[in-house]
GROMACS .gro file of C-alpha atoms in nm:
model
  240
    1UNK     CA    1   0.000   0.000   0.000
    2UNK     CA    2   0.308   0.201   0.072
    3UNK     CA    3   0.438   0.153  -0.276
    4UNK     CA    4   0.108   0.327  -0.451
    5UNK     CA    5   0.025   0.695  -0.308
    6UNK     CA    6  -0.352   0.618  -0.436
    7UNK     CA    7  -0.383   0.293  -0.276
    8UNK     CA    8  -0.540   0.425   0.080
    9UNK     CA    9  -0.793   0.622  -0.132
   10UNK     CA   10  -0.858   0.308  -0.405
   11UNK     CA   11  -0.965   0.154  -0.063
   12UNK     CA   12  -1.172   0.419   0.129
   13UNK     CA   13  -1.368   0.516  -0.182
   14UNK     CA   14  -1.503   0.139  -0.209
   15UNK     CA   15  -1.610   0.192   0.187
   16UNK     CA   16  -1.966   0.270   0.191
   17UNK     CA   17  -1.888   0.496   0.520
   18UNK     CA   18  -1.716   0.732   0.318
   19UNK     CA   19  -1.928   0.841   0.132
   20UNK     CA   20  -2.211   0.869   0.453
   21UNK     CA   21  -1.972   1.085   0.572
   22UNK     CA   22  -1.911   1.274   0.251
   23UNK     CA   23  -2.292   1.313   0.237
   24UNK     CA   24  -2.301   1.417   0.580
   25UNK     CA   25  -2.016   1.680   0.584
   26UNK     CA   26  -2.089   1.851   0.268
   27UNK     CA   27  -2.440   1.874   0.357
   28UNK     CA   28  -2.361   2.002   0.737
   29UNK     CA   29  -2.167   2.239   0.562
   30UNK     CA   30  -2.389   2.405   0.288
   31UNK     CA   31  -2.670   2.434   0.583
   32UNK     CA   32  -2.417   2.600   0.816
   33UNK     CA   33  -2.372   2.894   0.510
   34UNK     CA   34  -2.754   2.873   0.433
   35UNK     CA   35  -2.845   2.980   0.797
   36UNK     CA   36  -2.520   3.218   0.815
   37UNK     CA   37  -2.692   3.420   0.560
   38UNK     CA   38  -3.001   3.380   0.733
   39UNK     CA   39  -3.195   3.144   0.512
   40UNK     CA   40  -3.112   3.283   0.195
   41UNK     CA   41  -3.289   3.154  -0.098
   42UNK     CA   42  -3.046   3.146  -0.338
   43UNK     CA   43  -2.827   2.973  -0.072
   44UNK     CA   44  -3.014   2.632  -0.077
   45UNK     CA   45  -2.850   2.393   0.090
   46UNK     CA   46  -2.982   2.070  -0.116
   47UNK     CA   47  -2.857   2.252  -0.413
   48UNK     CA   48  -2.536   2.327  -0.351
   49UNK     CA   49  -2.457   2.012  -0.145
   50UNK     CA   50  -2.596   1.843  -0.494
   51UNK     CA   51  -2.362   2.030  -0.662
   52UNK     CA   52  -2.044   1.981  -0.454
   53UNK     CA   53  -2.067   1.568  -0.442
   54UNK     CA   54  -2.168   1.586  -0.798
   55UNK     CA   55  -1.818   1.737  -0.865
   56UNK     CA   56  -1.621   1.513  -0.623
   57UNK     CA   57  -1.772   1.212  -0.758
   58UNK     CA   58  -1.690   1.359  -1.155
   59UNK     CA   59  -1.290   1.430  -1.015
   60UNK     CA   60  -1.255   1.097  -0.818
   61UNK     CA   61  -1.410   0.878  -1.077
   62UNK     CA   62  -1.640   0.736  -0.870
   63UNK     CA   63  -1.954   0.616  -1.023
   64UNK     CA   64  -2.315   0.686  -0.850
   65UNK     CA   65  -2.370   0.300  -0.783
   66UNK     CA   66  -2.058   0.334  -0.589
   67UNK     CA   67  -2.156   0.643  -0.429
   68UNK     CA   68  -2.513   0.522  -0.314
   69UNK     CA   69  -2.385   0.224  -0.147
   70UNK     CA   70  -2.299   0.473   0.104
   71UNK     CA   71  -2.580   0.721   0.076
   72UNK     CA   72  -2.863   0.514   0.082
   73UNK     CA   73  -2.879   0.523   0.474
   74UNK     CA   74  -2.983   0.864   0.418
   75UNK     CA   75  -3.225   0.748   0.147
   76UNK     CA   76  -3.350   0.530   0.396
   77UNK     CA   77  -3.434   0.785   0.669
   78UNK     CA   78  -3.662   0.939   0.444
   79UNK     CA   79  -3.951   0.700   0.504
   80UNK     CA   80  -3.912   0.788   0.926
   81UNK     CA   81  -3.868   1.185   0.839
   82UNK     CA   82  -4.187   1.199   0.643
   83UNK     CA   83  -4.356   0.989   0.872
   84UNK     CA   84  -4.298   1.190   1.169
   85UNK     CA   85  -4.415   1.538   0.998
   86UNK     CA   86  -4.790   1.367   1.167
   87UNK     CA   87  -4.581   1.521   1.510
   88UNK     CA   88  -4.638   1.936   1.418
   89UNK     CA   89  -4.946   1.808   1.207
   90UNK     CA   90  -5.121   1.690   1.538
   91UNK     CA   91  -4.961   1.980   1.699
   92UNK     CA   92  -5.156   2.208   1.481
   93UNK     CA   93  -5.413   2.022   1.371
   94UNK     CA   94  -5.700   2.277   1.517
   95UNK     CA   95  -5.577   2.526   1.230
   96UNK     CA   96  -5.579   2.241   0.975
   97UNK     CA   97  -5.903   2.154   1.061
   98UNK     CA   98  -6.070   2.511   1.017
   99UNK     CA   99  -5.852   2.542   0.678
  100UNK     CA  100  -5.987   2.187   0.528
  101UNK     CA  101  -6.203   2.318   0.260
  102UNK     CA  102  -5.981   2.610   0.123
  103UNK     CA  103  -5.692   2.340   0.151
  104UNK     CA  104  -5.928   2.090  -0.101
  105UNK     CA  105  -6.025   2.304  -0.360
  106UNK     CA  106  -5.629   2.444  -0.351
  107UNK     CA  107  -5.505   2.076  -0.411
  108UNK     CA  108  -5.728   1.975  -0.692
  109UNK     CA  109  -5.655   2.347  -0.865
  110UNK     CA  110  -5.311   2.342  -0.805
  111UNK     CA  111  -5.272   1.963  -0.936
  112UNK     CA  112  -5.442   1.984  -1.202
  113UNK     CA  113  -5.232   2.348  -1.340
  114UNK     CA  114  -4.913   2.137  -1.241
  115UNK     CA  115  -4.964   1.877  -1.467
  116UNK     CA  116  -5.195   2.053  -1.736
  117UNK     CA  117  -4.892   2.343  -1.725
  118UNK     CA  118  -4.606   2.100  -1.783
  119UNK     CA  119  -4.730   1.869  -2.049
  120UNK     CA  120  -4.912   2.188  -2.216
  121UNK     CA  121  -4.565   2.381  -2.221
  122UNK     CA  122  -4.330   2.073  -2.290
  123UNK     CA  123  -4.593   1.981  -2.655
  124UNK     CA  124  -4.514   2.372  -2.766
  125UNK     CA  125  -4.186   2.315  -2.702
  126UNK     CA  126  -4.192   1.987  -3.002
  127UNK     CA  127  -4.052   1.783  -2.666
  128UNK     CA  128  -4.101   1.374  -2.795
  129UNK     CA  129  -4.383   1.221  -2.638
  130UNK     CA  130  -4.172   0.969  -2.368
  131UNK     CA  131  -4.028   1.338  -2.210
  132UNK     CA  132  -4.391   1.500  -2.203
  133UNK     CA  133  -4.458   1.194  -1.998
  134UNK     CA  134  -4.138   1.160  -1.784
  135UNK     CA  135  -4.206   1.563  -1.682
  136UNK     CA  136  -4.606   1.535  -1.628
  137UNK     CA  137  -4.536   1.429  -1.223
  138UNK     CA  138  -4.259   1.680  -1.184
  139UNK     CA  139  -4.478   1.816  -0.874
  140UNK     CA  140  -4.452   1.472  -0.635
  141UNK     CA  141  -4.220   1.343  -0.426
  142UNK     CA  142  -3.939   1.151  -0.633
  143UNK     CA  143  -4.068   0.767  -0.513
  144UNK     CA  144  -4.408   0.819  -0.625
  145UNK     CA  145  -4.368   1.003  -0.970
  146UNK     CA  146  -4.131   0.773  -1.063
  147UNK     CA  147  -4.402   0.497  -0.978
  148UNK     CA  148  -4.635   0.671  -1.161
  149UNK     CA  149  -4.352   0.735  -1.441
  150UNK     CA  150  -4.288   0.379  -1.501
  151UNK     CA  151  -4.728   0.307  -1.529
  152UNK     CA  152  -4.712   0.569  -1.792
  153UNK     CA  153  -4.430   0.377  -1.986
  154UNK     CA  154  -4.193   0.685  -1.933
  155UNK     CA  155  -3.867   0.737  -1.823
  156UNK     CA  156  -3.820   0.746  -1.454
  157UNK     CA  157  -3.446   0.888  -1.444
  158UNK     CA  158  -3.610   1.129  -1.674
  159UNK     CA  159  -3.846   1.173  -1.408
  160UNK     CA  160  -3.644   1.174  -1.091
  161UNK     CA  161  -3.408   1.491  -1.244
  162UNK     CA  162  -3.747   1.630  -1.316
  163UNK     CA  163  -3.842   1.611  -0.952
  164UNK     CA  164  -3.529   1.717  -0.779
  165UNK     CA  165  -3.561   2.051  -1.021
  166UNK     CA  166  -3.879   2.119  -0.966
  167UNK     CA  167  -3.826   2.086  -0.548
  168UNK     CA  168  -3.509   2.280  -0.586
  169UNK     CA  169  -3.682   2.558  -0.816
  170UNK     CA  170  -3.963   2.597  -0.584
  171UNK     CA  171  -3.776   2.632  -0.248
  172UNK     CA  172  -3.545   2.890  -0.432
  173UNK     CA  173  -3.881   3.078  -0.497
  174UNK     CA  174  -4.118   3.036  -0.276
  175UNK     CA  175  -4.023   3.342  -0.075
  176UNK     CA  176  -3.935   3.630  -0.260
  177UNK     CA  177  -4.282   3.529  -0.469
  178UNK     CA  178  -4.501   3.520  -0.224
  179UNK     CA  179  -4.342   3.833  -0.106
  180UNK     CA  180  -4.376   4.049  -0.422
  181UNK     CA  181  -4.728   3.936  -0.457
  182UNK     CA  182  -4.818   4.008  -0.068
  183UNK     CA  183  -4.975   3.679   0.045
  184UNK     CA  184  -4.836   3.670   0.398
  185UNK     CA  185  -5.037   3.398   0.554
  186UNK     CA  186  -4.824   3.113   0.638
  187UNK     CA  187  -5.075   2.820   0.612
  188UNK     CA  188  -5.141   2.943   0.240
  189UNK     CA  189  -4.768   3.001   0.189
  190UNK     CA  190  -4.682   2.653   0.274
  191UNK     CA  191  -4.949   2.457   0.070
  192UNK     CA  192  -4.859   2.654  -0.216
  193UNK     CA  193  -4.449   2.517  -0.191
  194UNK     CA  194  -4.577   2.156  -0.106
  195UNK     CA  195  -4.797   2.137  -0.336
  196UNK     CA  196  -4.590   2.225  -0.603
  197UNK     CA  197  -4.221   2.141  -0.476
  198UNK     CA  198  -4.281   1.829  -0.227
  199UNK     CA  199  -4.015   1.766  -0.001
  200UNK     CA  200  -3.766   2.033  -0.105
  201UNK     CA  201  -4.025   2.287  -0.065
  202UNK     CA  202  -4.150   2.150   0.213
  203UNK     CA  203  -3.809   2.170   0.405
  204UNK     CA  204  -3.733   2.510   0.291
  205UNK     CA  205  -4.113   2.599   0.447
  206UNK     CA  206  -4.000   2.428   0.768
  207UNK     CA  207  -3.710   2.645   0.749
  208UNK     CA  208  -3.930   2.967   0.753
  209UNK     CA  209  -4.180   2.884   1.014
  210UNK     CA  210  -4.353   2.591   1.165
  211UNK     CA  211  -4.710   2.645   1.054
  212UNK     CA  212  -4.643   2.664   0.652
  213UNK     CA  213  -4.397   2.333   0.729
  214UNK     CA  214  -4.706   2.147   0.853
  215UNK     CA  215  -4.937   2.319   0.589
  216UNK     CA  216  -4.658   2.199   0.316
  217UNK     CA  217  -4.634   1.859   0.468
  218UNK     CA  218  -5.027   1.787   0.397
  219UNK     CA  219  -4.976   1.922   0.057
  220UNK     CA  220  -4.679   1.732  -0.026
  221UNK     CA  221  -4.848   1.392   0.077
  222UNK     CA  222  -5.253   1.462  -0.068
  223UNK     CA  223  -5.073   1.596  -0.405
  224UNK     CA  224  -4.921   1.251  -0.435
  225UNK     CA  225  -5.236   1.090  -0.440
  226UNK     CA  226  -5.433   1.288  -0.623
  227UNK     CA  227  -5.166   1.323  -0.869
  228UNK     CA  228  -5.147   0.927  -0.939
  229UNK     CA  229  -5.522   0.992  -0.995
  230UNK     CA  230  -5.512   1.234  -1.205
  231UNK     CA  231  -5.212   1.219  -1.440
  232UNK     CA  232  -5.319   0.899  -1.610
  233UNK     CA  233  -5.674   1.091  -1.709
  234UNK     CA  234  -5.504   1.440  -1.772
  235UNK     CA  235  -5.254   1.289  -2.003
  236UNK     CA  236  -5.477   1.086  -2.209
  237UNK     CA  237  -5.702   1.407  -2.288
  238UNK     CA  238  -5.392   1.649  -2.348
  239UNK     CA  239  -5.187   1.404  -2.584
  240UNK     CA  240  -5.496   1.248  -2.818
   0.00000   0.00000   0.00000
């Protein structure tokens, strides 16, 4: 091992604890800036921790299998996280109850102009039919549009990179837009960025205060079902 100066790193980058850590660190990190500049928007910190591994990974050669052999005991912890969002839900659940029927008629409206918007804008754009597809459940949380993805005979990657931009676009957003057009309500705030960027947005509404975190939360998860209801029908009439 002496004898090769790359050996000791040949050896750690095949240890899935490495990367964990990587994850970890760089993640730590970009969250330690984000809340130095006090929650900046354009200081994400799921975008540039994204950004950062992507280019360690490209300059060490490792590959993503590699990579998520390490990773995926974060993956995993996202089933527990979203799980226990039910904690501020039941916390607050005397607001969510007075807000059900404005919170109903806000999901079906803003599911339906999610998908009608995407598939509309990607068939002016000449995009082939498989991408109109792959981008039509850019709006749900990654595991369920890619199910819904693979029933539409799409392309899940496709779909997945969809997802992540989408979250990512929508947390970077949220605020200074519902700022310029003065809605200041929190609940309404926060169903607006789960509804339309899932769990990205839904952290980044956690991030600005509890209430629109628990009103993005029950977005995040009713938009998933609805949207596996609706897709398959919305599709079918925009593409004849």
């Amino acid at each position: 091992m002496s004898s090769n100066p790359f050996s000791l790193w040949v050896y750690l980058s095949q240890t899935p604890l490495l990367w964990l850590t990587v994850t970890l660190l760089v993640y730590a990190a970009t969250d330690a800036v984000s809340q130095a500049t006090g929650r900046n928007p354009l200081v994400n910190p799921v975008l540039h921790a994204m950004w950062i591994i992507g280019a360690f990974l490209w300059i060490t050669g490792t590959s993503y299998t590699t990579y998520f052999g390490g990773a995926q005991f974060v993956h995993f912890l996202l089933g527990p996280a979203t799980v226990a969002l039910a904690v501020p839900l039941y916390e607050n659940r005397h607001q969510v109850i007075t807000a059900i029927l404005p919170m109903a008629l806000a999901l079906v409206v803003g599911c339906i102009a999610a998908i009608v918007s995407v598939v509309v804008l990607a068939q002016l754009a000449g995009l082939p039919n498989v991408v109109v597809l792959s981008l039509a459940p850019k709006s749900v949380t990654a595991g369920v549009a890619m199910g819904i993805s693979e029933s539409l005979h799409a392309d899940p990657s496709l779909t997945a990179v969809a997802v992540i931009i989408t979250g990512i676009m929508g947390a970077i957003v949220v605020t200074p837009l519902m700022n310029a057009i003065g809605i200041r309500d929190f609940r309404a705030r926060g169903f607006a960025v789960g509804l339309a960027s899932h769990g990205i947005g839904t952290a980044r509404a956690f991030q600005v205060d509890a209430i629109a975190g628990v009103f993005a939360g029950i977005a995040m998860s009713l938009n998933a079902l609805i949207t596996a209801l609706l897709v398959p029908v919305l599709v079918t009439l925009l593409m004849k």
